[in-house]
CSV table of C-alpha atoms in Angstrom, one decimal:
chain,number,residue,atom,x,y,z
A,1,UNK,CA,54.9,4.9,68.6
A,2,UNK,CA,51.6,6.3,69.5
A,3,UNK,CA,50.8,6.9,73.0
A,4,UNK,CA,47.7,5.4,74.2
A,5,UNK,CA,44.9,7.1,76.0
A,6,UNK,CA,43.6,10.5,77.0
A,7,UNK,CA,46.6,13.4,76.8
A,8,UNK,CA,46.1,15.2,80.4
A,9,UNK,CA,47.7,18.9,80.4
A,10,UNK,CA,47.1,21.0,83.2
A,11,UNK,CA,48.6,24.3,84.5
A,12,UNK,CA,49.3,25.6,81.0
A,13,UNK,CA,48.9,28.7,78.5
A,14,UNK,CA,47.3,26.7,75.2
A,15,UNK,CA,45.9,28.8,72.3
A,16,UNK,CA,42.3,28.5,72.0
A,17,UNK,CA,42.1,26.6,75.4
A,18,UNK,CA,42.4,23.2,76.2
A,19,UNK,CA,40.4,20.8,78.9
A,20,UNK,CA,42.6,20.9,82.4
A,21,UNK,CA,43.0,22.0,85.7
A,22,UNK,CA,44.5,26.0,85.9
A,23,UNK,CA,44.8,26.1,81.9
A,24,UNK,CA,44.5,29.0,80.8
A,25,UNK,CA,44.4,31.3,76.8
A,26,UNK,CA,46.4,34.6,77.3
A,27,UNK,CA,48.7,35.8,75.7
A,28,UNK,CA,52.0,35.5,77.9
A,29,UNK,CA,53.8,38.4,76.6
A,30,UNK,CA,57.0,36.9,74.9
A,31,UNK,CA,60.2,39.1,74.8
A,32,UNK,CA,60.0,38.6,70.9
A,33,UNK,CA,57.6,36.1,69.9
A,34,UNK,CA,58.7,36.7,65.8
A,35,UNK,CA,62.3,36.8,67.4
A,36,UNK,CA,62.0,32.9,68.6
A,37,UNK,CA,62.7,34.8,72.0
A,38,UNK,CA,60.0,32.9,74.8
A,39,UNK,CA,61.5,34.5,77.5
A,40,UNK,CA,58.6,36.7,79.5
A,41,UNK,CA,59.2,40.1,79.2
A,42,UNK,CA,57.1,41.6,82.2
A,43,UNK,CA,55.7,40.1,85.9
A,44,UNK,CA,52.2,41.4,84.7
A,45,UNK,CA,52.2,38.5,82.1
A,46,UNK,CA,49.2,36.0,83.1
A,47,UNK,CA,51.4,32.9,83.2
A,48,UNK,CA,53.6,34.5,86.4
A,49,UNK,CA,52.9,32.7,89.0
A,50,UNK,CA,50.3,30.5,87.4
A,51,UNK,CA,51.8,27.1,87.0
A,52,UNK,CA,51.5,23.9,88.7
A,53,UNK,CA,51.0,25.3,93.2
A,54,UNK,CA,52.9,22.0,94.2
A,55,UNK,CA,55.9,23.3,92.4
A,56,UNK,CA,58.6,26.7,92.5
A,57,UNK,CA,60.7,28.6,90.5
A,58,UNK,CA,64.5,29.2,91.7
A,59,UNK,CA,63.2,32.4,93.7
A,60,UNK,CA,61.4,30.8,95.8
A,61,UNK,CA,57.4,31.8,94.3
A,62,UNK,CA,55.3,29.8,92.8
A,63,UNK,CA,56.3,28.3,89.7
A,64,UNK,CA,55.7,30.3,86.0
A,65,UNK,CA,53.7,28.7,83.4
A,66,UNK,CA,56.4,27.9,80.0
A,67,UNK,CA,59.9,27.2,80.0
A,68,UNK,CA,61.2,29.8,81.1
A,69,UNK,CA,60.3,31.3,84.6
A,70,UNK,CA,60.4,35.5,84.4
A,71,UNK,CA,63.6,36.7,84.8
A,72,UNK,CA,65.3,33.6,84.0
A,73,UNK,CA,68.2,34.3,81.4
A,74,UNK,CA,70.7,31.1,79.7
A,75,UNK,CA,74.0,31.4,81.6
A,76,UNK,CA,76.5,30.3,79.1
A,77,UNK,CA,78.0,27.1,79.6
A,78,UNK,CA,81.1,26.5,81.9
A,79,UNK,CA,84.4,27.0,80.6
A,80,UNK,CA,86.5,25.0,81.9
A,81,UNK,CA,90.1,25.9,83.6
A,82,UNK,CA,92.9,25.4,81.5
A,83,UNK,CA,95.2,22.7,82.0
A,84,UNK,CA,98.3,23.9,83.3
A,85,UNK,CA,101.6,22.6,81.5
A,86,UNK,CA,103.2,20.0,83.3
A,87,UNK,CA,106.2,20.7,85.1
A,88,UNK,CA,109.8,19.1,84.4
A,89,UNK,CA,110.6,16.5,86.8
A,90,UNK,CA,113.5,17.5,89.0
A,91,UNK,CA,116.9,16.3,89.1
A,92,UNK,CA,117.7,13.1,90.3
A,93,UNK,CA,119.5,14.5,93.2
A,94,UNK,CA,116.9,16.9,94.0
A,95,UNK,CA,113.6,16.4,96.1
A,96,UNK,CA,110.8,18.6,97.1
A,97,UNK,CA,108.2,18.9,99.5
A,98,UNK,CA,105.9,21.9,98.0
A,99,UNK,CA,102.4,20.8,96.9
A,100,UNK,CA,102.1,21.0,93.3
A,101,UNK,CA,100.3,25.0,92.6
A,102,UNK,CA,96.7,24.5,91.9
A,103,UNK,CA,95.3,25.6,88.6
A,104,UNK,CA,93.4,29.1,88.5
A,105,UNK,CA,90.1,28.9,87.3
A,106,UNK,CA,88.4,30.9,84.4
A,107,UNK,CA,85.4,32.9,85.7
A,108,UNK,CA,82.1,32.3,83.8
A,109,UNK,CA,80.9,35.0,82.1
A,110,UNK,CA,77.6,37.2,83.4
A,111,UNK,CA,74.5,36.2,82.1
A,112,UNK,CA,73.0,38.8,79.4
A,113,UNK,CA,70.7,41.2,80.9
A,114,UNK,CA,67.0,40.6,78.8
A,115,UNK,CA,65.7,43.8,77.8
A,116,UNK,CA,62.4,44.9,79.4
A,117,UNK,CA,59.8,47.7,79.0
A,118,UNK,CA,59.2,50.1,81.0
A,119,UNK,CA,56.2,53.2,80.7
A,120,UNK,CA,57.5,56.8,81.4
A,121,UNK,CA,54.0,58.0,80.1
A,122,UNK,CA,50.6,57.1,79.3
A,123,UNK,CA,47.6,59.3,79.2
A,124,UNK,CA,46.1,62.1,77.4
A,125,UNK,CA,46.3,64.8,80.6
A,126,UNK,CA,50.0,64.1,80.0
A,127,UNK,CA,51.3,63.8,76.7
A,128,UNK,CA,48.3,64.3,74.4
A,129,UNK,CA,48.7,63.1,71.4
A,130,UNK,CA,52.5,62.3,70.4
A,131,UNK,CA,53.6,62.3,67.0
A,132,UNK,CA,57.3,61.8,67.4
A,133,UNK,CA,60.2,61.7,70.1
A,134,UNK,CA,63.8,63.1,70.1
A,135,UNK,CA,66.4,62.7,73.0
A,136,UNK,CA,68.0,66.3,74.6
A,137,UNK,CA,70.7,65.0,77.0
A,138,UNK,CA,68.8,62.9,79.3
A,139,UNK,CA,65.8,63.8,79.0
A,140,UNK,CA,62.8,62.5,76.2
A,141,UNK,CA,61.3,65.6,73.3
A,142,UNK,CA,57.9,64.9,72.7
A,143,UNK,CA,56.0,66.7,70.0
A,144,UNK,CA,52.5,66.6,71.0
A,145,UNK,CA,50.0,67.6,68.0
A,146,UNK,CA,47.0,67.2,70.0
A,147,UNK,CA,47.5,70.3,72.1
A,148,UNK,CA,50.1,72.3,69.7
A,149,UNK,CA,52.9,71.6,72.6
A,150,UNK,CA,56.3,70.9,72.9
A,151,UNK,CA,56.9,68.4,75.5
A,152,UNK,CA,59.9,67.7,77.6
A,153,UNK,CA,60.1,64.3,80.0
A,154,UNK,CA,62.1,62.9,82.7
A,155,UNK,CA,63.0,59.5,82.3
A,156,UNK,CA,60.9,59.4,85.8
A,157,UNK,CA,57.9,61.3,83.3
A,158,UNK,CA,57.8,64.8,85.1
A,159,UNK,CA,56.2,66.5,82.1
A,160,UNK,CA,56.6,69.9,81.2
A,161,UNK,CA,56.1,72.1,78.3
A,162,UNK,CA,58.7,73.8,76.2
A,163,UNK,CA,56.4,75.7,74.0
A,164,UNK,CA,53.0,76.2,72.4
A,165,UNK,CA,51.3,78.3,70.2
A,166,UNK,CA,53.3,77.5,67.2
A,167,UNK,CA,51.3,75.2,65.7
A,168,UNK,CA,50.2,71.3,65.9
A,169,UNK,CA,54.3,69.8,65.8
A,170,UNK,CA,54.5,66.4,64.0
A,171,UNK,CA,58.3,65.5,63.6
A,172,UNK,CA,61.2,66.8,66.1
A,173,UNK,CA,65.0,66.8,65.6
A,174,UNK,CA,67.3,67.8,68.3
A,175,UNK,CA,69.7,70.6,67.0
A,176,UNK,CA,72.1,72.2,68.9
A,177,UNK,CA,70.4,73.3,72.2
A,178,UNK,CA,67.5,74.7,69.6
A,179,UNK,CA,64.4,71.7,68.6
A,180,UNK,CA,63.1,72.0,65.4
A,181,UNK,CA,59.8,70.9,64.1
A,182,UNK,CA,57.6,70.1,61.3
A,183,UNK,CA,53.7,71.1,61.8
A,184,UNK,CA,50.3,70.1,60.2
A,185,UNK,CA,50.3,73.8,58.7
A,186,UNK,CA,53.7,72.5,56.8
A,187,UNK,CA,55.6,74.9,58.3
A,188,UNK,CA,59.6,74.7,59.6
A,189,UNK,CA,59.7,75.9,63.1
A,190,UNK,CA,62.8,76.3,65.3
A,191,UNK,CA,62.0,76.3,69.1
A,192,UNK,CA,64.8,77.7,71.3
A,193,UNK,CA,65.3,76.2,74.7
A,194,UNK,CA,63.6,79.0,76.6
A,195,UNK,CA,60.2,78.4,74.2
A,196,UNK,CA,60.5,81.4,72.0
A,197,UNK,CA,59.7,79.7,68.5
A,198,UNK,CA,60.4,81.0,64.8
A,199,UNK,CA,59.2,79.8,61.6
A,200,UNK,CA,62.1,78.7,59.2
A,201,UNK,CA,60.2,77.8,56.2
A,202,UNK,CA,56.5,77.7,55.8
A,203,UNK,CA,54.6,75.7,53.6
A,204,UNK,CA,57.3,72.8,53.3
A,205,UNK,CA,55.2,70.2,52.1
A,206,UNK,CA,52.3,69.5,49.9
A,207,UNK,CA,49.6,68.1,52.4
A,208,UNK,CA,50.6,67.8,56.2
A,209,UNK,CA,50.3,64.4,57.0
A,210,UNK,CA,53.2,61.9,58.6
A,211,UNK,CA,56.3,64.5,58.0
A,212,UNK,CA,59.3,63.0,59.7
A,213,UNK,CA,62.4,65.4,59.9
A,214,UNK,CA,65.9,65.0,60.4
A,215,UNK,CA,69.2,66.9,60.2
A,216,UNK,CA,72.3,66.0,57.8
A,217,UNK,CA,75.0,68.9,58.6
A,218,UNK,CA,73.3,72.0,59.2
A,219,UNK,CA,70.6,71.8,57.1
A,220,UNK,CA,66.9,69.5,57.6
A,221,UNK,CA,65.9,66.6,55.6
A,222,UNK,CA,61.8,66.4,56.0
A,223,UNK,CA,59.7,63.8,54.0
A,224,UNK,CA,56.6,65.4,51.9
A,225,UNK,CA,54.1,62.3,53.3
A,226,UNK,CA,51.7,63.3,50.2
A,227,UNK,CA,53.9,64.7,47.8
A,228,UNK,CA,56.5,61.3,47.2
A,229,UNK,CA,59.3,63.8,48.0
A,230,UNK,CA,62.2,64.2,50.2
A,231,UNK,CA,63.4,67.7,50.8
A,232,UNK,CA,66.4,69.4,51.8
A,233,UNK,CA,65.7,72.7,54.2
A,234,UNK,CA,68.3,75.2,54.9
A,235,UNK,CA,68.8,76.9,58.3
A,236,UNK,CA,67.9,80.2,56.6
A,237,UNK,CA,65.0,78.7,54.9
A,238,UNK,CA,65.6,77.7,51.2
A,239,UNK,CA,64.0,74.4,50.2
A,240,UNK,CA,64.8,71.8,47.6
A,241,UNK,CA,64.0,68.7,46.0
A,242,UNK,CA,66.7,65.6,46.9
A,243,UNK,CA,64.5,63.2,45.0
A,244,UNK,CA,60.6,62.4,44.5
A,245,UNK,CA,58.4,60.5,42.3
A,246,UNK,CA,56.6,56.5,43.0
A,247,UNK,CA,59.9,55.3,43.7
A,248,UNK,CA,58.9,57.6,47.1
A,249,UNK,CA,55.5,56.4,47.6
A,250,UNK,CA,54.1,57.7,51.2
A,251,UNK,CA,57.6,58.3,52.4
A,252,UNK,CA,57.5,57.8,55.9
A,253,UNK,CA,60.2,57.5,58.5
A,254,UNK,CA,63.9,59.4,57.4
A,255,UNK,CA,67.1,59.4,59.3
A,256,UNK,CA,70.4,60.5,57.9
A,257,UNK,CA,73.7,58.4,58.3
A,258,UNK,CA,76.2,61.4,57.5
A,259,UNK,CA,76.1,60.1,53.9
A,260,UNK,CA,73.0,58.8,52.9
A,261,UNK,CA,69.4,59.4,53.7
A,262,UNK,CA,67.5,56.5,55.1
A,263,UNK,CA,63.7,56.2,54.2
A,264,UNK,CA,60.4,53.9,54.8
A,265,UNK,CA,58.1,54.1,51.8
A,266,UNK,CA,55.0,52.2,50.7
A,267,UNK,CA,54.9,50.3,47.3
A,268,UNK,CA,52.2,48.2,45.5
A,269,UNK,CA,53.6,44.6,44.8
A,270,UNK,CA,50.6,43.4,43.1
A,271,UNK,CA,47.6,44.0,45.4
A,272,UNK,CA,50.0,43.8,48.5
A,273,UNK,CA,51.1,46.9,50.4
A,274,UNK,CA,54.6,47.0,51.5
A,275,UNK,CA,56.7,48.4,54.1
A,276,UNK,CA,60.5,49.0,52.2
A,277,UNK,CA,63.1,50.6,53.7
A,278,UNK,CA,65.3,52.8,51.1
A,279,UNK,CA,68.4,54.7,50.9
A,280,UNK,CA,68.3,58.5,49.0
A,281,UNK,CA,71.5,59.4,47.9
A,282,UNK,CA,72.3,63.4,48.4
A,283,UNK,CA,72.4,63.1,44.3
A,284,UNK,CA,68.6,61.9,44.7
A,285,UNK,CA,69.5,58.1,43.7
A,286,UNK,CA,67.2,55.9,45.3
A,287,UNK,CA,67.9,52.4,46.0
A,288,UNK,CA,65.7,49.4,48.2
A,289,UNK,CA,67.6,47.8,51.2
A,290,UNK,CA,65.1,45.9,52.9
A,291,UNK,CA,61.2,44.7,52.9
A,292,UNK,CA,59.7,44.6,56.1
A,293,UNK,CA,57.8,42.4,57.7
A,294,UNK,CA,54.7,44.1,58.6
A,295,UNK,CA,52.9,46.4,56.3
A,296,UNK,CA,52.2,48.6,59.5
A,297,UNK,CA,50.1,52.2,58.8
A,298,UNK,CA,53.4,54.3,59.8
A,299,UNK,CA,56.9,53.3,60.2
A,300,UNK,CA,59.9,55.0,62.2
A,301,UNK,CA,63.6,54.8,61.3
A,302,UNK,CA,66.9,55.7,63.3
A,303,UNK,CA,70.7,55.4,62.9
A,304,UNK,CA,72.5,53.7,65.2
A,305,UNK,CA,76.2,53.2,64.1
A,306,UNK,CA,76.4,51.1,61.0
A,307,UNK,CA,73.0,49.7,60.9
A,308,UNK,CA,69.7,51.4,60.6
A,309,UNK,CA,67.2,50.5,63.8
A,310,UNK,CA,63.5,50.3,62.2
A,311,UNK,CA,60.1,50.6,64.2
A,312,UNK,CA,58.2,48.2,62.5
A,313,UNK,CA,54.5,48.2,63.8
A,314,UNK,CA,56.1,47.7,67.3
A,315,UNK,CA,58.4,44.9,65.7
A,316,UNK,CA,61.9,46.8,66.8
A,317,UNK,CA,64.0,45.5,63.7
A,318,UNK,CA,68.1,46.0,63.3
A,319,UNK,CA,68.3,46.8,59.1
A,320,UNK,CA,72.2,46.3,58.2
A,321,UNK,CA,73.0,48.5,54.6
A,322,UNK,CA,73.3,44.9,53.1
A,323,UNK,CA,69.1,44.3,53.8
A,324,UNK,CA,70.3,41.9,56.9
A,325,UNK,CA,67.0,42.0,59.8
A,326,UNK,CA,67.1,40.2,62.7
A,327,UNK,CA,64.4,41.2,65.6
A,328,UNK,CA,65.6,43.2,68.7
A,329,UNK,CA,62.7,43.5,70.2
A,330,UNK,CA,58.4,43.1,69.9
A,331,UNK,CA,56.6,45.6,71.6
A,332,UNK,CA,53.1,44.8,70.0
A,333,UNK,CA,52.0,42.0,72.2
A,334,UNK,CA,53.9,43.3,75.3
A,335,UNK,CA,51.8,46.3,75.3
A,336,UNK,CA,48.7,45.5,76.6
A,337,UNK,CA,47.0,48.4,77.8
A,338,UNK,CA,46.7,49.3,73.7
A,339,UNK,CA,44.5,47.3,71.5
A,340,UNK,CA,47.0,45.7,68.5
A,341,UNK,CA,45.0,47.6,66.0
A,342,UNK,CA,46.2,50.8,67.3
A,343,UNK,CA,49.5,49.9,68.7
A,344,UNK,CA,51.6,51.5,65.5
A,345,UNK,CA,49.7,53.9,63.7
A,346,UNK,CA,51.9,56.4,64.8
A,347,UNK,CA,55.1,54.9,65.8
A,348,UNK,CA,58.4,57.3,66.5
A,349,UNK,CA,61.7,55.8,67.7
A,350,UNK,CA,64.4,57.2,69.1
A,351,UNK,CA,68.0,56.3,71.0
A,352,UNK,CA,69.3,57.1,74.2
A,353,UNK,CA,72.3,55.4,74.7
A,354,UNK,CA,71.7,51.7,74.9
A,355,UNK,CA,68.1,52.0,75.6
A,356,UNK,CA,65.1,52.9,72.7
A,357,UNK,CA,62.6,55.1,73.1
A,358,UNK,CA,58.9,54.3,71.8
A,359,UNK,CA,56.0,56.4,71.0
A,360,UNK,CA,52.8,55.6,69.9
A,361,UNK,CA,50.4,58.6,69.5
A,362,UNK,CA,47.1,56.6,67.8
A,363,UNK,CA,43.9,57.7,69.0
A,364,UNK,CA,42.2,55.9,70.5
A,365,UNK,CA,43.3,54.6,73.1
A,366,UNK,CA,46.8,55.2,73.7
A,367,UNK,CA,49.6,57.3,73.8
A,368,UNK,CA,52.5,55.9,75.2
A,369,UNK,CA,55.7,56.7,75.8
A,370,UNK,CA,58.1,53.6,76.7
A,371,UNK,CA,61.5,52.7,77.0
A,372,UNK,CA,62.9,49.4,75.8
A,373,UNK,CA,66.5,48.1,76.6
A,374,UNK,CA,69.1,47.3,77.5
A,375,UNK,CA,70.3,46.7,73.8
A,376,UNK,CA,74.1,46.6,75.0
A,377,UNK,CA,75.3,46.5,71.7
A,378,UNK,CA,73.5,49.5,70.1
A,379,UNK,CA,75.7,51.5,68.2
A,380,UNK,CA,76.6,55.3,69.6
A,381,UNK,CA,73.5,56.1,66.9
A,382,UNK,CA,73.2,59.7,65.4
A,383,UNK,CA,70.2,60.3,68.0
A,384,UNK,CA,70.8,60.9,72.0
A,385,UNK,CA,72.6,60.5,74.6
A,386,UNK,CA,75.7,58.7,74.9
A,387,UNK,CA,74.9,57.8,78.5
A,388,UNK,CA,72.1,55.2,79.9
A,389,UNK,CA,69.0,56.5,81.7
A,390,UNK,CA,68.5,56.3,85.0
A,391,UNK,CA,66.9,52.4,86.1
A,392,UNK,CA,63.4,52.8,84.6
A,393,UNK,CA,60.5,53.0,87.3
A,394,UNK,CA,58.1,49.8,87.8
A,395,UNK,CA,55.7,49.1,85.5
A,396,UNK,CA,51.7,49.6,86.9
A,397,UNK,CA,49.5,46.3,86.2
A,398,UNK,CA,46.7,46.8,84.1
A,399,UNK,CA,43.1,49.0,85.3
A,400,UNK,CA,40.7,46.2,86.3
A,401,UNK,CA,39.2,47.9,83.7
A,402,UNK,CA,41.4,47.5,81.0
A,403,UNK,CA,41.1,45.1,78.3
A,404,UNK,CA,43.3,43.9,75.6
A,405,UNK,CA,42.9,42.9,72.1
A,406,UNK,CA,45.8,41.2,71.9
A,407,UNK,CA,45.7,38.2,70.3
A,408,UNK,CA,47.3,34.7,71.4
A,409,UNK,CA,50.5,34.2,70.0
């Protein structure tokens, strides 16, 4: 039945606003709003500490606008203890004293930790412009294109520089203790721990643009951004075709899963651009696993055991080989220090054991370097460390300054 008179809401987060005392139209930062996840994912979300003042959440503060006050994470339900069997009754002769044993009870499982987001670097003094992100032990690669540098960073984000000189780097791999890189010259360049750097192969691709790289045995897989073509680059420089043409359109992101080649192209499915995710056999067959969801400007792909973990305009995707995605995590609206329209033009994941690295290099504003976990059941990936990071360090609230294009979910 309909509800006569007036609806009165107050103390709420309401799209497009709505007529009551402390509502408000932010966006509250969702841990994966496309995920169905409405758990906040950070304090510095406006509906902390904004609901009703006459009311508190369990820790004591002022109660959270929403469900689900931050930090607040479904315990599972009680099991209950087992019913122990029944014991046979004595002999008629016999009698006994004891109390009867009581039962043990099963423990309740620990809540799931929510994964959060934390910034190890954010600003052009630090990291420039970053095109892409590797993982060396325990410590973040960043190839920075702005300033021709090759950047290494603490999970605490000390910066320092590996190299320069060698060019404007775009993609990074991890080999060995050696990094190798793709430039905007379209050169090969392997950069030895100490910074000495020596071109492998120059001239690799048609056009710089978006070259990802990485490595399948000892040789380099790089994608040819403006060529449709994925190539194969031996350590002592020769270069071949695995397989090109439209079926290779703008390709993107590649990873290799010791098999295969993983790859994010762009097709035309009418007048719609789309995001597909493709695996390149080493025969150069090329086959579609999965659509994505956004048709983002540049997309990021890694290996991580079975399944293929996809940077999807800050939509962090799990891919299975079958085409199965389910969302891990949304960075997009979390980020609010960079505009949505930015947040993914250049995109770079990697893994560091069950955390994910972020990168977005688009100018302006950013960059950003973040870390996203835990994601405790990440596969050991191709990419990283085998070992967590250190806790990450607290997140700084916004510039007074700052504003956000975010929109209202």
């Amino acid at each position: 039945p309909a509800i006569a008179g007036a609806a009165g809401v107050t103390y709420s987060d309401i799209e497009r606003g709505f007529t009551g005392v402390g509502n408000i139209d932010s966006n509250p930062y969702f841990v994966s709003l496309f995920g169905g996840d409405y758990h906040i994912a950070t304090p510095n979300s406006p509906v902390v500490n904004s609901g009703d003042p006459a009311t508190t959440d369990p820790d004591g503060t002022r109660a959270d606008m929403g469900v689900f006050p931050y930090g607040a994470v479904l315990a599972p339900a009680p099991v209950p203890a087992p019913t122990p069997p029944s014991a046979p009754p004595p002999p008629a002769s016999a009698t006994s004293t004891a109390p009867a044993p009581a039962p043990t009870p099963t423990p309740a499982s620990a809540p799931a930790q929510l994964p959060t987001v934390s910034v190890i670097a954010r600003s052009y003094a630090e990291i420039g412009q970053p095109q892409d992100v590797a993982v060396s032990g325990s410590d973040y690669i960043v190839a920075d294109s702005k300033n021709g540098r090759l950047l290494r960073i603490t999970p605490a984000g000390a910066v320092s520089t590996i190299a320069s000189g060698f060019g404007r780097p775009i993609g990074v791999v991890v080999s060995g203790s050696d990094f190798i890189v793709t430039t905007t010259s379209g050169n090969l360049v392997r950069i030895k721990a100490d910074g000495t750097a020596s071109t492998i192969a120059s001239g690799v691709v048609v056009a710089p643009a978006h070259n990802d790289i990485a490595q399948s045995g000892q040789d380099f897989i790089v994608t040819d951004w403006n060529g449709d073509r994925l190539l194969r680059v031996t350590p002592s420089g020769t270069v071949s075709v695995i397989a090109s043409g439209s079926g290779l359109h703008l390709i993107e992101g590649v990873a290799s899963d010791g098999t295969n080649f993983i790859v994010v192209v762009t097709e035309s499915d009418g007048n719609i651009l789309t995001k597909k995710l493709k695996r390149v056999t080493p025969s150069g067959a090329v086959s579609t696993i999965a659509t994505m969801p956004r048709s983002a400007s540049t997309i990021s792909v890694i290996v991580s055991g079975s399944d293929y973990i996809v940077n999807n305009d800050g939509l962090i995707l799990r891919v299975t080989p079958a085409g199965a995605i389910t969302t891990l995590f949304d960075l997009k609206p979390y980020i609010s220090y960079v505009p949505v329209a930015y947040f993914g033009a250049n995109i770079s994941l990697a893994q560091s054991g069950s955390y994910l690295l972020a990168i977005n290099g688009a100018s302006p504003p950013g960059p950003d370097l973040v870390r996203v976990g835990p994601f405790p059941d990440l596969g050991s990936g191709t990419i990283g460390s085998s070992t967590p990071p250190p806790a990450p360090p607290p997140v700084a609230p916004p510039p007074a300054s700052a504003t956000s294009t975010t929109p209202t979910p």
